[in-house]
PDB file of N, CA and C in Angstrom:
ATOM      1  N   ASP A   1      17.065   9.271   0.635  1.00  0.00           N
ATOM      2  CA  ASP A   1      15.557   8.666   1.704  1.00  0.00           C
ATOM      3  C   ASP A   1      16.256   8.333   3.402  1.00  0.00           C
ATOM      4  N   ALA A   2      15.081   9.884   4.194  1.00  0.00           N
ATOM      5  CA  ALA A   2      15.524   9.792   4.976  1.00  0.00           C
ATOM      6  C   ALA A   2      15.148   9.214   6.427  1.00  0.00           C
ATOM      7  N   GLU A   3      14.564   7.951   6.161  1.00  0.00           N
ATOM      8  CA  GLU A   3      14.220   7.127   6.935  1.00  0.00           C
ATOM      9  C   GLU A   3      15.442   5.846   6.888  1.00  0.00           C
ATOM     10  N   ARG A   4      16.164   6.142   5.509  1.00  0.00           N
ATOM     11  CA  ARG A   4      17.253   4.836   5.610  1.00  0.00           C
ATOM     12  C   ARG A   4      18.281   5.769   6.315  1.00  0.00           C
ATOM     13  N   PRO A   5      18.758   3.832   6.982  1.00  0.00           N
ATOM     14  CA  PRO A   5      19.996   4.410   7.571  1.00  0.00           C
ATOM     15  C   PRO A   5      21.617   4.169   6.640  1.00  0.00           C
ATOM     16  N   GLY A   6      22.442   5.484   7.136  1.00  0.00           N
ATOM     17  CA  GLY A   6      23.424   5.395   6.138  1.00  0.00           C
ATOM     18  C   GLY A   6      23.452   7.099   5.627  1.00  0.00           C
ATOM     19  N   PRO A   7      24.780   7.835   4.814  1.00  0.00           N
ATOM     20  CA  PRO A   7      24.561   8.511   4.268  1.00  0.00           C
ATOM     21  C   PRO A   7      23.839   9.919   4.086  1.00  0.00           C
ATOM     22  N   GLN A   8      23.148  10.915   4.169  1.00  0.00           N
ATOM     23  CA  GLN A   8      21.842  11.565   4.226  1.00  0.00           C
ATOM     24  C   GLN A   8      22.769  13.195   3.740  1.00  0.00           C
ATOM     25  N   GLY A   9      22.482  13.281   2.479  1.00  0.00           N
ATOM     26  CA  GLY A   9      23.085  15.087   2.697  1.00  0.00           C
ATOM     27  C   GLY A   9      21.663  15.876   3.378  1.00  0.00           C
ATOM     28  N   LEU A  10      21.979  16.825   4.326  1.00  0.00           N
ATOM     29  CA  LEU A  10      21.635  17.604   4.851  1.00  0.00           C
ATOM     30  C   LEU A  10      21.483  18.878   4.145  1.00  0.00           C
ATOM     31  N   LEU A  11      20.488  19.772   3.653  1.00  0.00           N
ATOM     32  CA  LEU A  11      20.655  21.630   3.433  1.00  0.00           C
ATOM     33  C   LEU A  11      20.082  21.985   4.409  1.00  0.00           C
ATOM     34  N   ILE A  12      20.434  23.117   4.957  1.00  0.00           N
ATOM     35  CA  ILE A  12      20.448  23.555   6.766  1.00  0.00           C
ATOM     36  C   ILE A  12      20.434  24.752   5.741  1.00  0.00           C
ATOM     37  N   GLU A  13      18.559  25.490   6.649  1.00  0.00           N
ATOM     38  CA  GLU A  13      18.942  26.790   5.578  1.00  0.00           C
ATOM     39  C   GLU A  13      18.569  27.933   6.504  1.00  0.00           C
ATOM     40  N   SER A  14      18.745  28.838   7.451  1.00  0.00           N
ATOM     41  CA  SER A  14      17.770  30.041   8.443  1.00  0.00           C
ATOM     42  C   SER A  14      16.890  30.866   7.438  1.00  0.00           C
ATOM     43  N   PHE A  15      15.991  31.272   9.056  1.00  0.00           N
ATOM     44  CA  PHE A  15      15.026  32.420   8.011  1.00  0.00           C
ATOM     45  C   PHE A  15      14.426  32.892   9.226  1.00  0.00           C
ATOM     46  N   ASP A  16      14.128  34.055   9.287  1.00  0.00           N
ATOM     47  CA  ASP A  16      12.924  34.716  10.113  1.00  0.00           C
ATOM     48  C   ASP A  16      12.168  34.640  10.065  1.00  0.00           C
ATOM     49  N   VAL A  17      11.476  36.107  11.398  1.00  0.00           N
ATOM     50  CA  VAL A  17       9.935  35.102  11.762  1.00  0.00           C
ATOM     51  C   VAL A  17       8.362  35.353  10.866  1.00  0.00           C
ATOM     52  N   ILE A  18       9.061  35.647   9.376  1.00  0.00           N
ATOM     53  CA  ILE A  18       8.666  36.196   7.646  1.00  0.00           C
ATOM     54  C   ILE A  18       8.613  35.605   6.942  1.00  0.00           C
ATOM     55  N   ARG A  19      10.097  34.472   7.201  1.00  0.00           N
ATOM     56  CA  ARG A  19      10.276  33.054   6.816  1.00  0.00           C
ATOM     57  C   ARG A  19      11.398  33.835   5.098  1.00  0.00           C
ATOM     58  N   GLU A  20      12.101  34.464   5.491  1.00  0.00           N
ATOM     59  CA  GLU A  20      12.947  35.522   4.670  1.00  0.00           C
ATOM     60  C   GLU A  20      13.862  34.848   5.215  1.00  0.00           C
ATOM     61  N   PRO A  21      15.688  35.305   4.055  1.00  0.00           N
ATOM     62  CA  PRO A  21      16.288  33.997   4.587  1.00  0.00           C
ATOM     63  C   PRO A  21      17.337  35.185   4.783  1.00  0.00           C
ATOM     64  N   ARG A  22      17.984  34.814   6.225  1.00  0.00           N
ATOM     65  CA  ARG A  22      18.020  34.510   7.434  1.00  0.00           C
ATOM     66  C   ARG A  22      20.032  34.675   6.855  1.00  0.00           C
ATOM     67  N   ALA A  23      21.064  35.817   7.105  1.00  0.00           N
ATOM     68  CA  ALA A  23      22.315  35.336   7.050  1.00  0.00           C
ATOM     69  C   ALA A  23      22.771  34.501   8.725  1.00  0.00           C
ATOM     70  N   LEU A  24      23.516  34.430   8.443  1.00  0.00           N
ATOM     71  CA  LEU A  24      24.192  33.515   9.819  1.00  0.00           C
ATOM     72  C   LEU A  24      26.194  34.250   8.947  1.00  0.00           C
ATOM     73  N   VAL A  25      26.960  34.239  10.111  1.00  0.00           N
ATOM     74  CA  VAL A  25      28.014  34.625  10.578  1.00  0.00           C
ATOM     75  C   VAL A  25      28.165  33.124  10.486  1.00  0.00           C
ATOM     76  N   SER A  26      27.626  32.434  11.569  1.00  0.00           N
ATOM     77  CA  SER A  26      29.351  31.179  11.821  1.00  0.00           C
ATOM     78  C   SER A  26      27.391  30.117  12.032  1.00  0.00           C
ATOM     79  N   LEU A  27      28.088  29.173  11.403  1.00  0.00           N
ATOM     80  CA  LEU A  27      27.430  27.863  12.098  1.00  0.00           C
ATOM     81  C   LEU A  27      27.700  26.245  12.324  1.00  0.00           C
ATOM     82  N   VAL A  28      27.045  26.176  13.350  1.00  0.00           N
ATOM     83  CA  VAL A  28      27.660  24.334  14.103  1.00  0.00           C
ATOM     84  C   VAL A  28      27.177  23.267  13.647  1.00  0.00           C
ATOM     85  N   VAL A  29      26.454  22.559  13.487  1.00  0.00           N
ATOM     86  CA  VAL A  29      26.260  21.469  13.312  1.00  0.00           C
ATOM     87  C   VAL A  29      26.290  19.790  13.624  1.00  0.00           C
ATOM     88  N   THR A  30      25.298  19.309  14.899  1.00  0.00           N
ATOM     89  CA  THR A  30      25.838  18.208  15.418  1.00  0.00           C
ATOM     90  C   THR A  30      25.199  17.040  15.315  1.00  0.00           C
ATOM     91  N   VAL A  31      25.887  16.171  15.485  1.00  0.00           N
ATOM     92  CA  VAL A  31      24.593  14.557  14.737  1.00  0.00           C
ATOM     93  C   VAL A  31      25.456  13.823  16.505  1.00  0.00           C
ATOM     94  N   SER A  32      23.712  12.919  16.721  1.00  0.00           N
ATOM     95  CA  SER A  32      24.224  12.249  18.201  1.00  0.00           C
ATOM     96  C   SER A  32      23.824  10.696  17.150  1.00  0.00           C
ATOM     97  N   ASN A  33      23.374   9.559  17.259  1.00  0.00           N
ATOM     98  CA  ASN A  33      22.436   8.091  16.895  1.00  0.00           C
ATOM     99  C   ASN A  33      22.441   7.559  18.370  1.00  0.00           C
ATOM    100  N   SER A  34      21.338   7.734  18.754  1.00  0.00           N
ATOM    101  CA  SER A  34      21.394   6.334  19.713  1.00  0.00           C
ATOM    102  C   SER A  34      21.720   5.900  20.449  1.00  0.00           C
ATOM    103  N   GLY A  35      21.473   7.481  21.419  1.00  0.00           N
ATOM    104  CA  GLY A  35      22.433   7.805  22.905  1.00  0.00           C
ATOM    105  C   GLY A  35      23.762   8.033  22.735  1.00  0.00           C
ATOM    106  N   ARG A  36      24.374   8.174  21.357  1.00  0.00           N
ATOM    107  CA  ARG A  36      26.197   8.751  22.023  1.00  0.00           C
ATOM    108  C   ARG A  36      26.163   9.547  21.853  1.00  0.00           C
ATOM    109  N   PRO A  37      27.920   9.845  21.920  1.00  0.00           N
ATOM    110  CA  PRO A  37      28.327  11.246  22.212  1.00  0.00           C
ATOM    111  C   PRO A  37      27.840  11.988  21.073  1.00  0.00           C
ATOM    112  N   PHE A  38      27.652  13.459  21.155  1.00  0.00           N
ATOM    113  CA  PHE A  38      27.704  13.951  19.580  1.00  0.00           C
ATOM    114  C   PHE A  38      28.654  14.348  18.895  1.00  0.00           C
ATOM    115  N   ARG A  39      29.137  14.312  17.627  1.00  0.00           N
ATOM    116  CA  ARG A  39      30.055  14.696  17.087  1.00  0.00           C
ATOM    117  C   ARG A  39      30.007  16.143  16.138  1.00  0.00           C
ATOM    118  N   GLN A  40      30.429  17.311  15.885  1.00  0.00           N
ATOM    119  CA  GLN A  40      30.134  17.684  15.108  1.00  0.00           C
ATOM    120  C   GLN A  40      30.227  17.925  13.624  1.00  0.00           C
ATOM    121  N   LEU A  41      30.164  18.101  13.292  1.00  0.00           N
ATOM    122  CA  LEU A  41      30.330  18.220  10.966  1.00  0.00           C
ATOM    123  C   LEU A  41      30.305  19.271  10.812  1.00  0.00           C
ATOM    124  N   THR A  42      30.897  18.913   9.450  1.00  0.00           N
ATOM    125  CA  THR A  42      31.769  19.385   8.629  1.00  0.00           C
ATOM    126  C   THR A  42      31.179  19.729   7.276  1.00  0.00           C
ATOM    127  N   ILE A  43      30.891  21.505   7.728  1.00  0.00           N
ATOM    128  CA  ILE A  43      29.642  21.410   6.400  1.00  0.00           C
ATOM    129  C   ILE A  43      30.242  22.700   5.981  1.00  0.00           C
ATOM    130  N   ALA A  44      29.541  22.924   4.747  1.00  0.00           N
ATOM    131  CA  ALA A  44      29.791  24.117   4.086  1.00  0.00           C
ATOM    132  C   ALA A  44      29.180  25.131   3.224  1.00  0.00           C
ATOM    133  N   ARG A  45      29.255  26.348   3.400  1.00  0.00           N
ATOM    134  CA  ARG A  45      28.312  27.301   2.852  1.00  0.00           C
ATOM    135  C   ARG A  45      28.042  27.759   1.358  1.00  0.00           C
ATOM    136  N   ARG A  46      26.930  27.271   1.543  1.00  0.00           N
ATOM    137  CA  ARG A  46      26.063  27.679  -0.720  1.00  0.00           C
ATOM    138  C   ARG A  46      25.427  28.828  -0.011  1.00  0.00           C
ATOM    139  N   SER A  47      25.251  29.847   0.462  1.00  0.00           N
ATOM    140  CA  SER A  47      24.611  31.509   0.395  1.00  0.00           C
ATOM    141  C   SER A  47      24.805  31.934   1.551  1.00  0.00           C
ATOM    142  N   PRO A  48      24.436  32.980   2.042  1.00  0.00           N
ATOM    143  CA  PRO A  48      24.573  33.637   3.702  1.00  0.00           C
ATOM    144  C   PRO A  48      23.345  33.298   4.394  1.00  0.00           C
ATOM    145  N   SER A  49      22.812  33.110   4.613  1.00  0.00           N
ATOM    146  CA  SER A  49      21.804  31.909   4.506  1.00  0.00           C
ATOM    147  C   SER A  49      21.436  30.108   4.974  1.00  0.00           C
ATOM    148  N   ALA A  50      22.501  29.588   3.585  1.00  0.00           N
ATOM    149  CA  ALA A  50      21.725  28.028   3.505  1.00  0.00           C
ATOM    150  C   ALA A  50      23.279  27.359   3.584  1.00  0.00           C
ATOM    151  N   PHE A  51      23.316  26.227   4.436  1.00  0.00           N
ATOM    152  CA  PHE A  51      25.005  25.538   4.362  1.00  0.00           C
ATOM    153  C   PHE A  51      24.584  23.989   4.319  1.00  0.00           C
ATOM    154  N   GLN A  52      25.405  24.026   3.864  1.00  0.00           N
ATOM    155  CA  GLN A  52      24.675  21.794   3.300  1.00  0.00           C
ATOM    156  C   GLN A  52      26.367  20.722   4.563  1.00  0.00           C
ATOM    157  N   THR A  53      26.323  19.317   4.489  1.00  0.00           N
ATOM    158  CA  THR A  53      26.858  18.571   4.901  1.00  0.00           C
ATOM    159  C   THR A  53      26.032  16.524   4.805  1.00  0.00           C
ATOM    160  N   THR A  54      26.923  16.327   4.876  1.00  0.00           N
ATOM    161  CA  THR A  54      27.186  14.741   5.190  1.00  0.00           C
ATOM    162  C   THR A  54      26.225  14.333   6.195  1.00  0.00           C
ATOM    163  N   ALA A  55      25.241  13.656   6.621  1.00  0.00           N
ATOM    164  CA  ALA A  55      24.915  13.207   8.216  1.00  0.00           C
ATOM    165  C   ALA A  55      24.974  12.200   7.885  1.00  0.00           C
ATOM    166  N   THR A  56      25.772  10.265   9.114  1.00  0.00           N
ATOM    167  CA  THR A  56      25.282   8.999   8.785  1.00  0.00           C
ATOM    168  C   THR A  56      24.471   8.885   9.290  1.00  0.00           C
ATOM    169  N   PHE A  57      23.406   8.381   9.593  1.00  0.00           N
ATOM    170  CA  PHE A  57      22.368   8.097   9.934  1.00  0.00           C
ATOM    171  C   PHE A  57      21.690   6.706  10.785  1.00  0.00           C
ATOM    172  N   GLU A  58      21.506   6.343  11.994  1.00  0.00           N
ATOM    173  CA  GLU A  58      21.437   4.802  12.193  1.00  0.00           C
ATOM    174  C   GLU A  58      20.508   4.444  12.750  1.00  0.00           C
ATOM    175  N   GLU A  59      19.758   2.804  12.689  1.00  0.00           N
ATOM    176  CA  GLU A  59      18.480   2.930  13.237  1.00  0.00           C
ATOM    177  C   GLU A  59      18.520   3.556  14.532  1.00  0.00           C
ATOM    178  N   GLY A  60      17.058   3.799  14.868  1.00  0.00           N
ATOM    179  CA  GLY A  60      16.862   4.328  16.153  1.00  0.00           C
ATOM    180  C   GLY A  60      16.750   5.329  16.086  1.00  0.00           C
ATOM    181  N   GLU A  61      17.336   6.063  17.006  1.00  0.00           N
ATOM    182  CA  GLU A  61      17.282   7.711  17.354  1.00  0.00           C
ATOM    183  C   GLU A  61      18.293   8.352  16.751  1.00  0.00           C
ATOM    184  N   ASN A  62      18.029   9.277  15.848  1.00  0.00           N
ATOM    185  CA  ASN A  62      19.169  10.112  15.764  1.00  0.00           C
ATOM    186  C   ASN A  62      18.867  11.594  15.528  1.00  0.00           C
ATOM    187  N   VAL A  63      19.304  12.388  16.400  1.00  0.00           N
ATOM    188  CA  VAL A  63      19.225  13.757  16.753  1.00  0.00           C
ATOM    189  C   VAL A  63      20.506  15.048  16.385  1.00  0.00           C
ATOM    190  N   ILE A  64      20.225  15.631  15.196  1.00  0.00           N
ATOM    191  CA  ILE A  64      20.362  16.920  15.097  1.00  0.00           C
ATOM    192  C   ILE A  64      20.446  18.465  15.118  1.00  0.00           C
ATOM    193  N   VAL A  65      21.440  18.727  15.701  1.00  0.00           N
ATOM    194  CA  VAL A  65      21.306  20.465  16.470  1.00  0.00           C
ATOM    195  C   VAL A  65      22.518  20.731  15.831  1.00  0.00           C
ATOM    196  N   ALA A  66      21.311  21.900  15.643  1.00  0.00           N
ATOM    197  CA  ALA A  66      22.286  23.261  14.213  1.00  0.00           C
ATOM    198  C   ALA A  66      22.128  25.316  15.389  1.00  0.00           C
ATOM    199  N   THR A  67      22.853  25.335  15.821  1.00  0.00           N
ATOM    200  CA  THR A  67      23.550  26.562  16.296  1.00  0.00           C
ATOM    201  C   THR A  67      24.372  27.642  15.091  1.00  0.00           C
ATOM    202  N   GLY A  68      23.439  28.513  15.256  1.00  0.00           N
ATOM    203  CA  GLY A  68      23.704  29.785  14.688  1.00  0.00           C
ATOM    204  C   GLY A  68      23.778  31.357  15.132  1.00  0.00           C
ATOM    205  N   ARG A  69      24.713  31.841  14.383  1.00  0.00           N
ATOM    206  CA  ARG A  69      25.398  33.163  15.135  1.00  0.00           C
ATOM    207  C   ARG A  69      25.053  33.849  14.175  1.00  0.00           C
ATOM    208  N   THR A  70      23.767  34.636  14.243  1.00  0.00           N
ATOM    209  CA  THR A  70      23.762  35.822  13.199  1.00  0.00           C
ATOM    210  C   THR A  70      24.670  36.931  13.203  1.00  0.00           C
ATOM    211  N   PRO A  71      24.660  38.374  12.238  1.00  0.00           N
ATOM    212  CA  PRO A  71      25.474  39.288  12.340  1.00  0.00           C
ATOM    213  C   PRO A  71      24.818  40.709  13.566  1.00  0.00           C
ATOM    214  N   ASP A  72      24.114  40.063  13.759  1.00  0.00           N
ATOM    215  CA  ASP A  72      23.442  41.660  15.096  1.00  0.00           C
ATOM    216  C   ASP A  72      24.128  40.789  16.526  1.00  0.00           C
ATOM    217  N   GLY A  73      24.992  39.466  15.966  1.00  0.00           N
ATOM    218  CA  GLY A  73      25.561  38.167  17.225  1.00  0.00           C
ATOM    219  C   GLY A  73      23.923  37.641  17.602  1.00  0.00           C
ATOM    220  N   SER A  74      22.725  37.275  17.410  1.00  0.00           N
ATOM    221  CA  SER A  74      21.749  37.027  17.899  1.00  0.00           C
ATOM    222  C   SER A  74      22.012  35.180  18.343  1.00  0.00           C
ATOM    223  N   ARG A  75      22.125  34.145  18.315  1.00  0.00           N
ATOM    224  CA  ARG A  75      21.880  32.748  18.269  1.00  0.00           C
ATOM    225  C   ARG A  75      20.509  32.230  18.103  1.00  0.00           C
ATOM    226  N   MET A  76      20.655  31.503  17.175  1.00  0.00           N
ATOM    227  CA  MET A  76      20.022  30.757  16.174  1.00  0.00           C
ATOM    228  C   MET A  76      20.193  29.367  16.619  1.00  0.00           C
ATOM    229  N   ARG A  77      18.691  28.539  17.372  1.00  0.00           N
ATOM    230  CA  ARG A  77      18.981  26.693  17.377  1.00  0.00           C
ATOM    231  C   ARG A  77      17.589  26.515  16.333  1.00  0.00           C
ATOM    232  N   ALA A  78      18.329  25.257  15.778  1.00  0.00           N
ATOM    233  CA  ALA A  78      17.193  24.405  15.699  1.00  0.00           C
ATOM    234  C   ALA A  78      17.541  22.683  16.243  1.00  0.00           C
ATOM    235  N   GLU A  79      16.792  21.800  16.596  1.00  0.00           N
ATOM    236  CA  GLU A  79      17.105  20.731  17.399  1.00  0.00           C
ATOM    237  C   GLU A  79      15.550  19.945  16.270  1.00  0.00           C
ATOM    238  N   LEU A  80      16.204  18.524  15.809  1.00  0.00           N
ATOM    239  CA  LEU A  80      15.691  17.648  15.332  1.00  0.00           C
ATOM    240  C   LEU A  80      15.597  15.976  15.302  1.00  0.00           C
ATOM    241  N   HIS A  81      14.796  15.655  15.674  1.00  0.00           N
ATOM    242  CA  HIS A  81      14.458  14.158  16.011  1.00  0.00           C
ATOM    243  C   HIS A  81      14.070  13.711  15.054  1.00  0.00           C
ATOM    244  N   LEU A  82      15.081  12.508  14.486  1.00  0.00           N
ATOM    245  CA  LEU A  82      14.799  11.598  13.141  1.00  0.00           C
ATOM    246  C   LEU A  82      14.972   9.745  13.988  1.00  0.00           C
ATOM    247  N   VAL A  83      13.806   8.863  13.997  1.00  0.00           N
ATOM    248  CA  VAL A  83      13.587   7.990  14.136  1.00  0.00           C
ATOM    249  C   VAL A  83      13.754   6.922  12.965  1.00  0.00           C
ATOM    250  N   ILE A  84      14.498   6.488  12.617  1.00  0.00           N
ATOM    251  CA  ILE A  84      14.321   5.642  11.140  1.00  0.00           C
ATOM    252  C   ILE A  84      13.941   3.635  12.503  1.00  0.00           C
ATOM    253  N   PRO A  85      12.737   3.562  11.745  1.00  0.00           N
ATOM    254  CA  PRO A  85      12.794   2.133  11.885  1.00  0.00           C
ATOM    255  C   PRO A  85      13.838   1.323  12.474  1.00  0.00           C
ATOM    256  N   ARG A  86      13.905  -0.050  13.283  1.00  0.00           N
ATOM    257  CA  ARG A  86      14.515  -0.748  12.688  1.00  0.00           C
ATOM    258  C   ARG A  86      14.296  -2.574  12.433  1.00  0.00           C
ATOM    259  N   SER A  87      14.867  -2.415  11.021  1.00  0.00           N
ATOM    260  CA  SER A  87      14.839  -3.228  10.872  1.00  0.00           C
ATOM    261  C   SER A  87      13.817  -5.054  11.081  1.00  0.00           C
TER     262      SER A  87
END
């Protein structure tokens, strides 16, 4: 359940503008909880366009940033703000 604190599995996939899988040569994923400094997560490649990791979320705002490079050198970046309600 993504709206609970604790470890959560993440699947990060890359797509082009027509929603076809887009290969990445590298990907960096970072997470910040409640305004703390960002820390880099360990990731595992599942396919040329898909990666998996685990992030630990906390109550409050959690920010996940994924930055990748395509084979042609283009940079792709996505940022997600996930707010977990305080109990």
